[in-house]
CSV table of C-alpha atoms in Angstrom, one decimal:
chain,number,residue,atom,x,y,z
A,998,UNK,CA,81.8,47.1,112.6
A,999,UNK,CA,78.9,49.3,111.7
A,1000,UNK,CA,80.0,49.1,107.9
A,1001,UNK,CA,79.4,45.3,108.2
A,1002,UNK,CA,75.9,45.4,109.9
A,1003,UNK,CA,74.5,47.4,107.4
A,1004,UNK,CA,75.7,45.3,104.3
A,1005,UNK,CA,74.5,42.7,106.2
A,1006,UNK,CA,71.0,44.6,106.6
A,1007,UNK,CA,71.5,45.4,102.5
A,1008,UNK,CA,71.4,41.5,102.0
A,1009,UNK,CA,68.9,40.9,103.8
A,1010,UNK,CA,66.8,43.4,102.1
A,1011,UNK,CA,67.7,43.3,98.4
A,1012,UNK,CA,66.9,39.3,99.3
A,1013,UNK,CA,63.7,39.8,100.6
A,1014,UNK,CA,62.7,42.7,97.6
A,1015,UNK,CA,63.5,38.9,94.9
A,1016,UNK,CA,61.1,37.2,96.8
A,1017,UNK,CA,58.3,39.4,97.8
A,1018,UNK,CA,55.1,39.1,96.0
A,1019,UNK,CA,54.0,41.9,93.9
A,1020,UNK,CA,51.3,43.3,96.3
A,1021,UNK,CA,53.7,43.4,99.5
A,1022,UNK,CA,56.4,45.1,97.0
A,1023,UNK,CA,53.3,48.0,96.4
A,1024,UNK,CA,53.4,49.1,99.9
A,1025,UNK,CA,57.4,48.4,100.9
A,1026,UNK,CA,58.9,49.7,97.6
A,1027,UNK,CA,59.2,53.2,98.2
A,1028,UNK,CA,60.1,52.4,101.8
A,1029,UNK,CA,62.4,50.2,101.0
A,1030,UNK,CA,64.4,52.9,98.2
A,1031,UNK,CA,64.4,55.4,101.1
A,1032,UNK,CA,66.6,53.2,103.1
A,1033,UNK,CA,69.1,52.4,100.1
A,1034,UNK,CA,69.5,55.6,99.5
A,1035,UNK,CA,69.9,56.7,102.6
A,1036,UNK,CA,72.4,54.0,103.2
A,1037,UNK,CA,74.1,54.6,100.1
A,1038,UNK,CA,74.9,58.3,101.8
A,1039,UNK,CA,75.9,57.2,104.9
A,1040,UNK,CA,77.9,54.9,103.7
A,1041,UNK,CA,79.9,57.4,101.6
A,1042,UNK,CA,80.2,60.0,104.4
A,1043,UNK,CA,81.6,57.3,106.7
A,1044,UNK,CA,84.3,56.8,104.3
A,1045,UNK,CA,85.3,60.1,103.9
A,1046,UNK,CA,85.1,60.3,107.4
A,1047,UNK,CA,88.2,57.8,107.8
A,1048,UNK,CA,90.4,59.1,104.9
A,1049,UNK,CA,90.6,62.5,106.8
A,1050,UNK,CA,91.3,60.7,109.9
A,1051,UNK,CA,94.1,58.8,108.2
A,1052,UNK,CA,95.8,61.8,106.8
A,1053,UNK,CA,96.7,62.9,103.1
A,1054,UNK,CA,98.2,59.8,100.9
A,1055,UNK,CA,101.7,60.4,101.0
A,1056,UNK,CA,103.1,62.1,97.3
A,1057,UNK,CA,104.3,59.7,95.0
A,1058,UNK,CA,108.1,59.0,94.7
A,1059,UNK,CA,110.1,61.8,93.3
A,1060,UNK,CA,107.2,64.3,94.2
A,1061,UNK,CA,106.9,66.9,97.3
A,1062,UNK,CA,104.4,68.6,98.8
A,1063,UNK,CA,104.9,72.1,99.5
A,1064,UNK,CA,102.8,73.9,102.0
A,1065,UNK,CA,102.6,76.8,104.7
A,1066,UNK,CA,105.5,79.2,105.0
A,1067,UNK,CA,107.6,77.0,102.8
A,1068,UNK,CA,105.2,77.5,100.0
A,1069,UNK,CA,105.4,81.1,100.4
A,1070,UNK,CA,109.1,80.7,99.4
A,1071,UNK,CA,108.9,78.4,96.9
A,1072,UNK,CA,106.1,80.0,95.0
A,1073,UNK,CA,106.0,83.2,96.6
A,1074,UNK,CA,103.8,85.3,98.2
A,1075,UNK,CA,106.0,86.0,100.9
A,1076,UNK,CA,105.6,89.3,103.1
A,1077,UNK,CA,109.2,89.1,102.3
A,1078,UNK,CA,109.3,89.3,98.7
A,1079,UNK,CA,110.9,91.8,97.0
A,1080,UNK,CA,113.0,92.9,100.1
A,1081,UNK,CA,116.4,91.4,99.7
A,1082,UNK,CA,119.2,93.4,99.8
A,1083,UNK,CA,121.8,93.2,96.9
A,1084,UNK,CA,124.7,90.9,97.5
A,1085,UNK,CA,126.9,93.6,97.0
A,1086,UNK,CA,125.1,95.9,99.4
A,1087,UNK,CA,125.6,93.5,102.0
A,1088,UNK,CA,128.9,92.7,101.9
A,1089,UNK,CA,129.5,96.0,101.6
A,1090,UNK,CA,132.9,97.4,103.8
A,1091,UNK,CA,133.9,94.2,105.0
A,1092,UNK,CA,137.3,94.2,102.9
A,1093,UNK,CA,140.3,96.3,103.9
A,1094,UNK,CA,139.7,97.9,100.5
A,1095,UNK,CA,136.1,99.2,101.2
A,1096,UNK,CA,136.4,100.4,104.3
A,1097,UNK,CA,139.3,102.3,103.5
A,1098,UNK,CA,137.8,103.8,100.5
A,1099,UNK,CA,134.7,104.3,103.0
A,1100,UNK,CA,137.2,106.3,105.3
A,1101,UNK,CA,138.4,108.3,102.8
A,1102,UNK,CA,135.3,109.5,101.2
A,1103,UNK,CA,133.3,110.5,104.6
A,1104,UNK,CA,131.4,113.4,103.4
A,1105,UNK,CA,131.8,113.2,99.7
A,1106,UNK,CA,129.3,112.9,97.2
A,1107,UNK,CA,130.9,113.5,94.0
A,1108,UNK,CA,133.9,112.7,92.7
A,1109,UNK,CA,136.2,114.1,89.5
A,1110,UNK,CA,139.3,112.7,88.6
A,1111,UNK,CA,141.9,112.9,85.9
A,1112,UNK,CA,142.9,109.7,84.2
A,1113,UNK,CA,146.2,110.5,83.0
A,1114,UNK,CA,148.8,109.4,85.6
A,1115,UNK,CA,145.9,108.9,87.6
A,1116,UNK,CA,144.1,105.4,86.2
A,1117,UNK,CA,146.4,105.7,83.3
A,1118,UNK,CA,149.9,104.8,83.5
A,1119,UNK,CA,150.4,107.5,80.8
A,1120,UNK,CA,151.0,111.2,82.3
A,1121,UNK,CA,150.1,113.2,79.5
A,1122,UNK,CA,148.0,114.2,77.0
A,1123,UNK,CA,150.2,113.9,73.9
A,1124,UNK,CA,151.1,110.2,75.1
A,1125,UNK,CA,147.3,108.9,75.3
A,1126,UNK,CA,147.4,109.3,71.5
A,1127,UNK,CA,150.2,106.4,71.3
A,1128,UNK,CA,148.1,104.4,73.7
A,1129,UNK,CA,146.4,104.4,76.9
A,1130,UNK,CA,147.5,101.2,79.6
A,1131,UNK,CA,145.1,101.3,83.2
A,1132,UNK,CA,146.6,100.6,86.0
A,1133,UNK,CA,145.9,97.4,87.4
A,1134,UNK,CA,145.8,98.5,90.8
A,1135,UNK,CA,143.5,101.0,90.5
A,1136,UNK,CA,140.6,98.4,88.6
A,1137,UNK,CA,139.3,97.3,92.4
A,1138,UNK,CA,140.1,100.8,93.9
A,1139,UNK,CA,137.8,102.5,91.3
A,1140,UNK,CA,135.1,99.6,91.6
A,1141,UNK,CA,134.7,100.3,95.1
A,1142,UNK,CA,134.5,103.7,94.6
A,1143,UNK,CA,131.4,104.0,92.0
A,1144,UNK,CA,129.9,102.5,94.6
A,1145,UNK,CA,130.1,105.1,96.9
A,1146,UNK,CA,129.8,108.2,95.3
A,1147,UNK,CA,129.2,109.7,91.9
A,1148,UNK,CA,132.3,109.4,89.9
A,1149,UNK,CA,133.2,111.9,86.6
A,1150,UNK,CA,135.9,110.4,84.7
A,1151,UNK,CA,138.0,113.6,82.9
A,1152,UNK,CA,140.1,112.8,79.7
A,1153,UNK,CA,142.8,115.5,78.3
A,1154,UNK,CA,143.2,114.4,74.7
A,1155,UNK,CA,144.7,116.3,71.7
A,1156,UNK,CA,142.8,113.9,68.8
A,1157,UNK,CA,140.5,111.1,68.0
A,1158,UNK,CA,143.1,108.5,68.5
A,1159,UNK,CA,143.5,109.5,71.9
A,1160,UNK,CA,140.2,109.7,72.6
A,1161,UNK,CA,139.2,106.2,71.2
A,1162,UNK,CA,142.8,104.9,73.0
A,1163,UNK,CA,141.7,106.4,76.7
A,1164,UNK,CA,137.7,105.0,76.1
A,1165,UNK,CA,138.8,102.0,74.6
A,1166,UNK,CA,141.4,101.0,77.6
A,1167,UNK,CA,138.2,102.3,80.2
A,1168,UNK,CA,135.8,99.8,78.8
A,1169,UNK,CA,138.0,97.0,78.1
A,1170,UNK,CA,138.9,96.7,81.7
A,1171,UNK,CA,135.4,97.2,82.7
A,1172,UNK,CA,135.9,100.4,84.9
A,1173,UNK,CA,133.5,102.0,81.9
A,1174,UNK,CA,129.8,100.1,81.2
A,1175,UNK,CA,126.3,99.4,82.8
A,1176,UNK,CA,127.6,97.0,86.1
A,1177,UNK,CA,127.5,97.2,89.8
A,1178,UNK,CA,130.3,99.5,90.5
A,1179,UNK,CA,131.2,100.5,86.9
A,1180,UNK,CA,131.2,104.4,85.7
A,1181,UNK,CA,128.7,104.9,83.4
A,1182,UNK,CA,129.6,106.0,80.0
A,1183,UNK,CA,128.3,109.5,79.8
A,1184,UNK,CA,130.7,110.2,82.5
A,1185,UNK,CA,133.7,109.8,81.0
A,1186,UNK,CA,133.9,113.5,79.6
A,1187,UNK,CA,136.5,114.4,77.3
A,1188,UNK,CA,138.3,117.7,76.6
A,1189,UNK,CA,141.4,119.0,74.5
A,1190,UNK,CA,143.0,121.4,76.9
A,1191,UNK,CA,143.9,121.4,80.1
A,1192,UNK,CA,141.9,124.8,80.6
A,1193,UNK,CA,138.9,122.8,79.3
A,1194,UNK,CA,139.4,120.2,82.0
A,1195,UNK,CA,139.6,123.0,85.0
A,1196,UNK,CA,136.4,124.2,83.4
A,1197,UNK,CA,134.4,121.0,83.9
A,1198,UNK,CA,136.1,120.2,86.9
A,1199,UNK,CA,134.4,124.1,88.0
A,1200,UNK,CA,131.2,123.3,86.7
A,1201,UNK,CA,130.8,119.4,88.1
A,1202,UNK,CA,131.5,121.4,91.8
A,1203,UNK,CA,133.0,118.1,93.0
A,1204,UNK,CA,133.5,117.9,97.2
A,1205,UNK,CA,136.8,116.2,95.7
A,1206,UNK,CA,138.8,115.9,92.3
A,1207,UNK,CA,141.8,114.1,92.1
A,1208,UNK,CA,144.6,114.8,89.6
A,1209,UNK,CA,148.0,114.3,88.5
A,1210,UNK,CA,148.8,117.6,86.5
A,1211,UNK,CA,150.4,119.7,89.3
A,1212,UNK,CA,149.1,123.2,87.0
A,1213,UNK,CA,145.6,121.5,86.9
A,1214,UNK,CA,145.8,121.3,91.1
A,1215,UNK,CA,147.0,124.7,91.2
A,1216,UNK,CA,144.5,126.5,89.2
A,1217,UNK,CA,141.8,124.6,91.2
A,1218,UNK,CA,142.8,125.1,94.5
A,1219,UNK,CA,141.3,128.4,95.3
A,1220,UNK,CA,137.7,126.3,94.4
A,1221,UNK,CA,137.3,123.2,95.6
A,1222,UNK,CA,136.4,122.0,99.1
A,1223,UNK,CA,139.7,119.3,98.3
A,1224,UNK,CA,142.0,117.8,96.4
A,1225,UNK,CA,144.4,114.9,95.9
A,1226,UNK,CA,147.3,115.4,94.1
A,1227,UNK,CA,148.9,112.1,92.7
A,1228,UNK,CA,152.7,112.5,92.4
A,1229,UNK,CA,153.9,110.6,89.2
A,1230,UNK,CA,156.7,108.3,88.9
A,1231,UNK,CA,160.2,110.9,88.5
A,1232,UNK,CA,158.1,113.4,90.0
A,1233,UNK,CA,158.7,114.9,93.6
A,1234,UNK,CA,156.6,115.5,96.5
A,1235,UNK,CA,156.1,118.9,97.4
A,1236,UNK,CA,154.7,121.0,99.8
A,1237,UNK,CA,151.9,122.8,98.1
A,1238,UNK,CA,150.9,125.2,101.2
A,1239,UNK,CA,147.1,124.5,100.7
A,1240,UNK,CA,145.1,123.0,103.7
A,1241,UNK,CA,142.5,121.4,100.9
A,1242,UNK,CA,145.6,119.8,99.0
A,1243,UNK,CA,146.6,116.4,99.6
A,1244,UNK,CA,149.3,114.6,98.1
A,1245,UNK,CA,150.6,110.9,97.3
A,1246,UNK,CA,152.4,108.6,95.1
A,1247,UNK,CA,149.9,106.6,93.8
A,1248,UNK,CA,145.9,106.1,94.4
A,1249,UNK,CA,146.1,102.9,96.7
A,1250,UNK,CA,149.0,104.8,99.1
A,1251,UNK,CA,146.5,107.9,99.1
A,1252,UNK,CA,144.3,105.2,100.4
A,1253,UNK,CA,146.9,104.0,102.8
A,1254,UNK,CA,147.1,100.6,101.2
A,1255,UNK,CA,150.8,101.0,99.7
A,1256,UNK,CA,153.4,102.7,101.5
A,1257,UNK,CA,154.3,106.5,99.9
Protein backbone atom coordinates (compact mmCIF):
# COMPACT_ATOMS: atom_id res chain seq x y z
CA UNK A 1 0.00 0.00 0.00
CA UNK A 2 2.70 2.42 1.00
CA UNK A 3 4.75 1.42 -2.21
CA UNK A 4 1.76 2.68 -4.26
CA UNK A 5 1.36 6.06 -2.48
CA UNK A 6 4.60 7.07 -2.96
CA UNK A 7 4.79 6.30 -6.83
CA UNK A 8 1.76 8.01 -6.82
CA UNK A 9 3.56 11.08 -4.92
CA UNK A 10 6.68 10.41 -7.65
CA UNK A 11 4.04 11.27 -10.48
CA UNK A 12 2.84 13.84 -9.12
CA UNK A 13 6.04 15.49 -8.59
CA UNK A 14 8.19 14.55 -11.69
CA UNK A 15 4.74 16.14 -13.34
CA UNK A 16 4.74 19.20 -11.68
CA UNK A 17 9.02 19.62 -12.02
CA UNK A 18 7.70 19.51 -16.55
CA UNK A 19 5.57 22.24 -15.86
CA UNK A 20 7.09 24.55 -13.38
CA UNK A 21 8.38 27.72 -14.53
CA UNK A 22 11.99 28.30 -14.33
CA UNK A 23 11.99 30.62 -11.23
CA UNK A 24 9.65 28.29 -9.01
CA UNK A 25 12.12 25.31 -10.26
CA UNK A 26 15.19 27.81 -8.46
CA UNK A 27 13.80 27.49 -5.15
CA UNK A 28 12.08 23.74 -5.28
CA UNK A 29 14.91 21.94 -7.21
CA UNK A 30 17.13 20.99 -4.56
CA UNK A 31 14.11 20.31 -2.36
CA UNK A 32 12.60 18.43 -4.75
CA UNK A 33 16.18 16.00 -5.42
CA UNK A 34 16.20 15.54 -1.63
CA UNK A 35 12.93 13.76 -1.74
CA UNK A 36 13.84 11.44 -4.89
CA UNK A 37 16.61 10.50 -3.37
CA UNK A 38 15.39 9.82 -0.31
CA UNK A 39 12.57 7.89 -1.84
CA UNK A 40 14.79 6.14 -4.07
CA UNK A 41 16.43 4.64 -0.57
CA UNK A 42 13.46 3.87 1.04
CA UNK A 43 12.14 2.31 -1.62
CA UNK A 44 15.08 -0.13 -1.88
CA UNK A 45 15.29 -0.86 1.83
CA UNK A 46 11.53 -1.77 1.74
CA UNK A 47 12.30 -4.29 -0.68
CA UNK A 48 14.89 -5.96 0.89
CA UNK A 49 12.85 -5.73 3.77
CA UNK A 50 10.26 -8.34 2.09
CA UNK A 51 12.72 -10.75 0.42
CA UNK A 52 14.14 -11.60 3.98
CA UNK A 53 10.69 -11.99 5.19
CA UNK A 54 9.92 -14.33 2.31
CA UNK A 55 12.85 -16.58 2.89
CA UNK A 56 15.90 -17.65 0.63
CA UNK A 57 14.71 -18.57 -3.20
CA UNK A 58 14.52 -22.08 -3.19
CA UNK A 59 17.96 -23.71 -5.17
CA UNK A 60 17.43 -24.49 -8.56
CA UNK A 61 16.59 -28.03 -9.67
CA UNK A 62 19.26 -30.59 -9.29
CA UNK A 63 21.00 -28.22 -6.67
CA UNK A 64 21.09 -28.40 -2.65
CA UNK A 65 21.78 -26.28 -0.17
CA UNK A 66 23.94 -27.44 2.58
CA UNK A 67 23.99 -25.71 5.84
CA UNK A 68 24.58 -26.13 9.77
CA UNK A 69 25.74 -29.39 11.07
CA UNK A 70 25.18 -31.07 7.84
CA UNK A 71 27.70 -28.75 6.21
CA UNK A 72 30.12 -29.66 8.70
CA UNK A 73 29.93 -33.18 7.31
CA UNK A 74 29.79 -32.56 4.01
CA UNK A 75 32.63 -30.12 3.80
CA UNK A 76 34.02 -30.67 7.10
CA UNK A 77 34.99 -28.86 9.85
CA UNK A 78 33.47 -31.21 12.11
CA UNK A 79 34.61 -31.49 15.90
CA UNK A 80 34.45 -34.95 14.73
CA UNK A 81 36.86 -35.08 12.07
CA UNK A 82 39.62 -37.16 12.10
CA UNK A 83 38.11 -39.39 14.96
CA UNK A 84 36.79 -42.49 13.25
CA UNK A 85 37.78 -45.59 14.25
CA UNK A 86 39.10 -48.12 11.57
CA UNK A 87 36.62 -50.49 10.24
CA UNK A 88 38.60 -53.12 11.29
CA UNK A 89 39.13 -51.82 14.75
CA UNK A 90 35.52 -51.83 15.22
CA UNK A 91 34.52 -54.95 14.23
CA UNK A 92 37.14 -56.21 16.02
CA UNK A 93 36.33 -59.77 18.10
CA UNK A 94 32.92 -60.18 16.96
CA UNK A 95 33.77 -63.53 14.90
CA UNK A 96 34.31 -66.84 16.64
CA UNK A 97 37.75 -66.53 15.10
CA UNK A 98 38.82 -63.28 16.82
CA UNK A 99 37.69 -63.81 19.95
CA UNK A 100 39.25 -67.02 20.15
CA UNK A 101 42.56 -65.88 18.96
CA UNK A 102 41.78 -62.93 21.62
CA UNK A 103 41.44 -65.70 24.32
CA UNK A 104 44.44 -67.28 23.47
CA UNK A 105 46.79 -64.51 23.34
CA UNK A 106 45.68 -62.67 26.81
CA UNK A 107 48.91 -61.42 27.90
CA UNK A 108 51.05 -61.76 24.96
CA UNK A 109 52.78 -59.26 23.12
CA UNK A 110 55.07 -60.88 20.82
CA UNK A 111 54.77 -63.71 18.97
CA UNK A 112 57.56 -66.24 17.07
CA UNK A 113 56.62 -69.01 15.13
CA UNK A 114 58.13 -71.52 12.80
CA UNK A 115 56.58 -71.92 9.34
CA UNK A 116 57.46 -75.30 8.60
CA UNK A 117 54.64 -77.71 9.57
CA UNK A 118 53.33 -74.74 11.17
CA UNK A 119 51.88 -72.25 8.18
CA UNK A 120 53.60 -74.58 5.78
CA UNK A 121 52.32 -77.86 4.95
CA UNK A 122 56.02 -78.91 4.48
CA UNK A 123 57.74 -80.15 7.82
CA UNK A 124 61.14 -79.67 7.04
CA UNK A 125 63.79 -77.78 5.99
CA UNK A 126 65.20 -79.90 3.12
CA UNK A 127 61.50 -79.99 1.65
CA UNK A 128 60.96 -76.03 1.46
CA UNK A 129 63.66 -76.26 -1.18
CA UNK A 130 61.19 -78.46 -3.59
CA UNK A 131 58.47 -75.95 -2.63
CA UNK A 132 56.64 -74.29 0.05
CA UNK A 133 52.37 -74.77 0.04
CA UNK A 134 50.54 -72.49 3.17
CA UNK A 135 48.01 -73.81 4.68
CA UNK A 136 44.74 -72.54 3.85
CA UNK A 137 43.48 -72.64 7.15
CA UNK A 138 45.95 -70.84 8.79
CA UNK A 139 45.58 -67.53 6.10
CA UNK A 140 42.49 -66.07 8.49
CA UNK A 141 44.05 -67.45 11.71
CA UNK A 142 47.36 -65.56 11.01
CA UNK A 143 45.38 -62.32 9.78
CA UNK A 144 43.73 -62.05 12.99
CA UNK A 145 46.71 -62.60 14.74
CA UNK A 146 49.04 -59.55 13.27
CA UNK A 147 46.46 -57.82 14.56
CA UNK A 148 46.91 -58.50 17.95
CA UNK A 149 50.35 -58.77 18.63
CA UNK A 150 53.74 -58.50 17.03
CA UNK A 151 54.25 -61.50 14.92
CA UNK A 152 58.12 -62.87 13.80
CA UNK A 153 57.82 -65.17 11.13
CA UNK A 154 61.09 -67.87 11.47
CA UNK A 155 62.23 -69.76 8.21
CA UNK A 156 64.73 -72.87 8.42
CA UNK A 157 66.10 -73.08 4.95
CA UNK A 158 69.27 -74.97 3.61
CA UNK A 159 69.53 -72.59 0.09
CA UNK A 160 68.28 -69.78 -1.98
CA UNK A 161 65.59 -71.85 -3.54
CA UNK A 162 64.17 -72.41 -0.26
CA UNK A 163 64.41 -69.21 0.76
CA UNK A 164 62.72 -67.59 -2.39
CA UNK A 165 60.06 -70.89 -2.28
CA UNK A 166 58.98 -70.06 1.71
CA UNK A 167 58.95 -65.87 0.81
CA UNK A 168 57.47 -66.41 -2.30
CA UNK A 169 54.42 -68.75 -0.95
CA UNK A 170 54.20 -65.87 2.22
CA UNK A 171 53.58 -63.03 -0.05
CA UNK A 172 51.54 -64.71 -2.61
CA UNK A 173 48.88 -65.51 -0.19
CA UNK A 174 49.11 -62.12 1.38
CA UNK A 175 50.17 -63.31 5.01
CA UNK A 176 53.53 -61.24 3.99
CA UNK A 177 53.15 -57.24 2.70
CA UNK A 178 52.09 -53.64 4.01
CA UNK A 179 48.05 -54.44 4.86
CA UNK A 180 45.82 -54.46 7.80
CA UNK A 181 46.68 -57.62 9.47
CA UNK A 182 49.63 -58.65 7.22
CA UNK A 183 53.33 -59.41 8.72
CA UNK A 184 55.56 -57.02 7.50
CA UNK A 185 58.40 -58.20 5.46
CA UNK A 186 61.36 -57.53 7.61
CA UNK A 187 59.87 -60.04 9.90
CA UNK A 188 60.06 -62.96 8.15
CA UNK A 189 63.67 -63.85 9.33
CA UNK A 190 65.44 -66.51 7.74
CA UNK A 191 68.19 -68.96 9.06
CA UNK A 192 70.01 -72.25 7.81
CA UNK A 193 70.13 -74.28 10.99
CA UNK A 194 67.92 -75.10 13.39
CA UNK A 195 70.49 -73.81 16.11
CA UNK A 196 70.25 -70.50 14.30
CA UNK A 197 66.46 -70.45 14.69
CA UNK A 198 66.68 -71.19 18.69
CA UNK A 199 69.05 -68.30 18.54
CA UNK A 200 66.66 -65.72 17.24
CA UNK A 201 63.89 -67.29 18.82
CA UNK A 202 66.32 -66.39 22.34
CA UNK A 203 67.02 -63.08 21.23
CA UNK A 204 63.28 -61.92 19.95
CA UNK A 205 62.36 -63.02 23.92
CA UNK A 206 58.81 -63.83 22.64
CA UNK A 207 56.00 -64.30 25.69
CA UNK A 208 55.16 -67.16 23.05
CA UNK A 209 56.74 -69.14 20.02
CA UNK A 210 55.06 -71.67 18.38
CA UNK A 211 56.82 -74.61 16.49
CA UNK A 212 56.66 -77.81 14.97
CA UNK A 213 60.29 -79.26 15.36
CA UNK A 214 59.85 -81.20 18.59
CA UNK A 215 64.19 -80.59 19.16
CA UNK A 216 63.45 -76.80 18.46
CA UNK A 217 60.61 -77.04 21.59
CA UNK A 218 62.96 -78.87 23.68
CA UNK A 219 65.90 -76.77 23.53
CA UNK A 220 63.64 -73.73 24.15
CA UNK A 221 61.75 -74.82 26.95
CA UNK A 222 63.98 -74.01 29.78
CA UNK A 223 63.55 -70.07 28.25
CA UNK A 224 60.37 -69.07 27.30
CA UNK A 225 57.43 -67.96 29.38
CA UNK A 226 55.46 -70.68 26.64
CA UNK A 227 55.14 -72.60 23.96
CA UNK A 228 52.88 -74.38 21.49
CA UNK A 229 54.02 -77.32 20.01
CA UNK A 230 52.20 -78.28 16.72
CA UNK A 231 52.09 -82.11 16.24
CA UNK A 232 52.47 -82.90 12.47
CA UNK A 233 50.49 -85.22 10.45
CA UNK A 234 52.25 -89.17 11.35
CA UNK A 235 53.50 -87.52 14.31
CA UNK A 236 52.25 -88.43 17.94
CA UNK A 237 51.19 -86.53 20.79
CA UNK A 238 53.31 -86.66 23.73
CA UNK A 239 53.53 -85.70 27.06
CA UNK A 240 56.45 -83.31 27.16
CA UNK A 241 56.42 -82.75 31.24
CA UNK A 242 56.77 -78.91 30.88
CA UNK A 243 54.01 -76.70 32.52
CA UNK A 244 54.93 -73.83 29.63
CA UNK A 245 54.50 -76.50 26.76
CA UNK A 246 51.36 -76.87 25.05
CA UNK A 247 50.62 -79.19 22.40
CA UNK A 248 48.07 -79.76 19.33
CA UNK A 249 47.45 -81.06 15.96
CA UNK A 250 47.14 -78.23 14.06
CA UNK A 251 46.93 -74.16 14.72
CA UNK A 252 43.03 -73.81 14.41
CA UNK A 253 42.55 -76.97 17.11
CA UNK A 254 45.30 -75.14 19.36
CA UNK A 255 42.67 -72.42 18.95
CA UNK A 256 39.88 -74.84 19.77
CA UNK A 257 38.26 -74.34 16.40
CA UNK A 258 38.98 -78.08 15.02
CA UNK A 259 38.77 -80.95 17.15
CA UNK A 260 42.50 -82.53 18.18
Amino acid sequence: MMRAVIKDCYAHLLSWLRTASPGSLLGTGVLGLALMAAGYNWLRHFGRGNQRQRGPRPAASGQRTVSGPEWQAAGGASANTGKREPQASQQAGTTPLARSVRSRLSGVRKVTISVAGVLFEEQHAHQLSVGATVLPEVVPIMLEFAQVVDCYLLAHVVDDVGQAAVTGALEASGLIGSGLGQIPAHKLLLCSTQVGKVSMVRQLEPELHIDAESSTIHELKRFMPQLVHIVCPGQTLSASGAPNVGQATGFAAWLGLAEE
